[in-house]
Short mmCIF file of C-alpha atoms in Angstrom, two decimals:
data_model
loop_
_atom_site.label_atom_id
_atom_site.label_comp_id
_atom_site.label_asym_id
_atom_site.label_seq_id
_atom_site.Cartn_x
_atom_site.Cartn_y
_atom_site.Cartn_z
CA MET A 8 39.43 -1.40 16.59
CA ASP A 9 40.03 -4.19 13.82
CA ALA A 10 39.19 -6.47 17.01
CA HIS A 11 35.61 -4.99 16.85
CA LYS A 12 35.12 -5.07 13.64
CA GLN A 13 35.05 -9.41 13.38
CA PHE A 14 31.72 -8.83 15.47
CA LEU A 15 30.09 -6.49 12.97
CA ILE A 16 27.34 -8.25 10.80
CA GLU A 17 25.98 -6.81 7.81
CA ALA A 18 21.84 -6.65 9.21
CA ASN A 19 19.31 -5.58 6.59
CA ALA A 20 15.22 -4.62 7.61
CA HIS A 21 13.17 -1.80 7.15
CA CYS A 22 13.51 -0.44 10.54
CA ASP A 23 15.78 0.03 13.32
CA GLY A 24 15.50 -3.51 14.43
CA PRO A 25 16.33 -6.25 12.27
CA CYS A 26 13.82 -8.87 12.12
CA GLY A 27 13.93 -8.73 9.06
CA VAL A 28 10.17 -9.38 8.02
CA TYR A 29 9.29 -8.33 4.78
CA ASP A 30 4.91 -8.85 3.19
CA PRO A 31 3.21 -7.11 0.92
CA ALA A 32 -0.13 -8.08 3.14
CA SER A 33 -0.11 -4.84 4.70
CA ALA A 34 -0.22 -2.93 1.48
CA ARG A 35 -3.41 -4.45 0.41
CA ILE A 36 -4.81 -4.33 3.60
CA ALA A 37 -4.57 -0.87 3.59
CA GLY A 38 -5.32 -0.52 0.27
CA GLU A 39 -8.35 -2.35 0.96
CA ALA A 40 -9.71 0.00 3.34
CA VAL A 41 -8.86 2.60 0.41
CA GLN A 42 -11.17 0.83 -1.80
CA SER A 43 -14.23 0.53 1.00
CA MET A 44 -13.81 3.78 1.87
CA THR A 45 -14.11 5.17 -1.39
CA ASN A 46 -17.12 2.65 -2.43
CA LYS A 47 -19.06 3.97 0.91
CA MET A 48 -18.12 7.54 0.30
CA ILE A 49 -19.61 6.86 -4.19
CA THR A 50 -22.45 4.49 -2.34
CA LEU A 51 -23.37 8.36 0.47
CA ALA A 52 -23.68 11.03 -1.71
CA GLU A 53 -25.34 9.18 -4.82
CA ASN A 54 -28.28 8.04 -1.58
CA HIS A 55 -28.27 11.41 0.03
CA GLY A 56 -29.32 13.15 -2.95
CA SER A 57 -29.90 16.92 -1.85
CA ASP A 58 -29.42 16.34 1.63
CA CYS A 59 -25.74 16.46 1.46
CA GLY A 60 -25.60 18.91 4.19
CA SER A 61 -27.48 17.27 6.49
CA ALA A 62 -24.77 16.73 10.08
CA ALA A 63 -25.59 12.88 9.90
CA TYR A 64 -23.85 13.61 6.41
CA ILE A 65 -21.16 15.48 7.03
CA ASN A 66 -20.51 13.04 9.85
CA THR A 67 -20.02 10.40 8.30
CA MET A 68 -18.40 11.61 5.26
CA SER A 69 -16.25 12.89 7.84
CA ARG A 70 -14.27 9.99 8.75
CA TYR A 71 -14.90 7.56 6.07
CA ALA A 72 -12.33 10.68 4.58
CA ALA A 73 -10.41 10.61 7.55
CA ILE A 74 -10.10 6.70 7.00
CA LYS A 75 -9.41 6.68 3.75
CA GLU A 76 -6.57 9.30 3.82
CA GLU A 77 -5.32 7.27 6.64
CA GLU A 78 -4.94 4.25 4.73
CA ALA A 79 -4.29 5.40 1.78
CA GLN A 80 -0.61 6.88 3.84
CA LYS A 81 -0.04 3.56 5.38
CA CYS A 82 -0.99 1.47 1.74
CA LYS A 83 2.54 3.92 0.61
CA ASP A 84 4.46 3.53 3.79
CA GLU A 85 4.26 -0.42 3.44
CA LEU A 86 4.70 -0.12 -0.29
CA LEU A 87 8.22 2.57 -0.27
CA VAL A 88 9.52 0.11 2.76
CA LEU A 89 9.31 -2.89 0.10
CA TRP A 90 11.00 -0.49 -2.31
CA THR A 91 13.58 1.21 -0.87
CA ASP A 92 14.21 -1.58 1.60
CA PHE A 93 13.84 -5.55 0.45
CA PHE A 94 13.96 -4.48 -2.92
CA LYS A 95 18.50 -4.67 -4.23
CA PRO A 96 20.09 -3.50 -7.56
CA GLN A 97 20.02 -7.43 -8.55
CA HIS A 98 16.06 -7.51 -8.56
CA LEU A 99 16.49 -4.87 -11.74
CA GLU A 100 17.67 -7.43 -13.97
CA ASN A 101 15.08 -9.99 -13.51
CA HIS A 102 11.98 -7.13 -13.10
CA PRO A 103 13.15 -4.08 -15.43
CA ASP A 104 10.45 -2.67 -14.28
CA LEU A 105 10.66 -2.88 -10.94
CA HIS A 106 10.72 0.98 -9.99
CA ASN A 107 8.14 2.18 -11.88
CA THR A 108 5.86 -0.65 -10.60
CA PHE A 109 6.17 1.17 -7.10
CA TRP A 110 6.39 4.17 -8.14
CA MET A 111 3.21 3.78 -9.79
CA ALA A 112 1.80 2.46 -7.19
CA ALA A 113 3.56 4.88 -4.97
CA LYS A 114 1.35 7.76 -7.04
CA LEU A 115 -2.51 6.35 -6.60
CA CYS A 116 -1.90 5.95 -3.43
CA SER A 117 -1.67 9.67 -3.22
CA ALA A 118 -4.19 10.14 -5.99
CA CYS A 119 -6.49 7.98 -3.77
CA LYS A 120 -5.92 10.45 -1.12
CA VAL A 121 -7.26 13.23 -2.83
CA GLU A 122 -10.16 12.21 -4.98
CA VAL A 123 -13.09 9.67 -4.43
CA SER A 124 -12.31 7.61 -7.36
CA ALA A 125 -13.40 4.04 -8.11
CA THR A 126 -10.83 3.24 -10.73
CA HIS A 127 -8.01 4.84 -9.07
CA ALA A 128 -9.12 2.53 -5.77
CA GLN A 129 -8.86 -0.40 -8.48
CA GLU A 130 -6.35 0.69 -9.86
CA LEU A 131 -4.34 0.61 -6.48
CA MET A 132 -5.04 -3.01 -5.93
CA ASP A 133 -4.41 -4.18 -9.61
CA ALA A 134 -1.17 -3.07 -8.61
CA ILE A 135 -0.84 -4.26 -4.98
CA GLU A 136 -1.51 -7.53 -6.10
CA GLU A 137 1.26 -7.40 -9.25
CA ILE A 138 3.31 -6.50 -6.41
CA HIS A 139 2.66 -9.36 -4.52
CA HIS A 140 3.93 -11.36 -7.35
CA LEU A 141 7.21 -9.83 -7.33
CA PHE A 142 7.98 -9.89 -4.09
CA TRP A 143 6.42 -13.23 -3.40
CA GLY A 144 8.27 -14.39 -6.92
CA VAL A 145 11.19 -13.33 -5.93
CA LYS A 146 11.75 -14.83 -2.68
CA GLY A 147 10.37 -18.16 -4.48
CA ARG A 148 7.29 -18.84 -4.33
CA GLU A 149 3.75 -18.97 -4.63
CA VAL A 150 1.47 -17.15 -2.39
CA PRO A 151 -1.94 -17.10 -3.87
CA TRP A 152 -3.62 -12.90 -3.58
CA ILE A 153 -6.08 -13.62 -1.61
CA ARG A 154 -8.16 -10.21 0.14
CA ALA A 155 -9.79 -9.85 3.14
CA SER A 156 -13.07 -8.59 1.28
#
């Protein structure tokens, strides 16, 4: 049995395959979609006044809500992978607020799923930006924060 142990290596990965690929970009893209759908929902409601019972309004609002919820969950999943799989105990030495940063970002994802709040959508984007800088700082790289939208 010990002869087989010489071929074992430790693998660090966010999935069953040890690709070692981590990047907060997917969380940013999902967060941007959450913010976009939130803003579209607010605008649609403001522009429809008393006509909120029409089939076109209900259909469009339902689609926006579905996309917003899916993207908020995707954002949360991406953040949780970074938090639980990429970051290690030694990162807490230089970033003692790491757990709270991720926990609050995940809570914002949940809030964005159940609310239509431009404020919370922006707070989510701010949290993702903070995590972006934290992540790339740990990797020793300066990667600019660039939004797609």
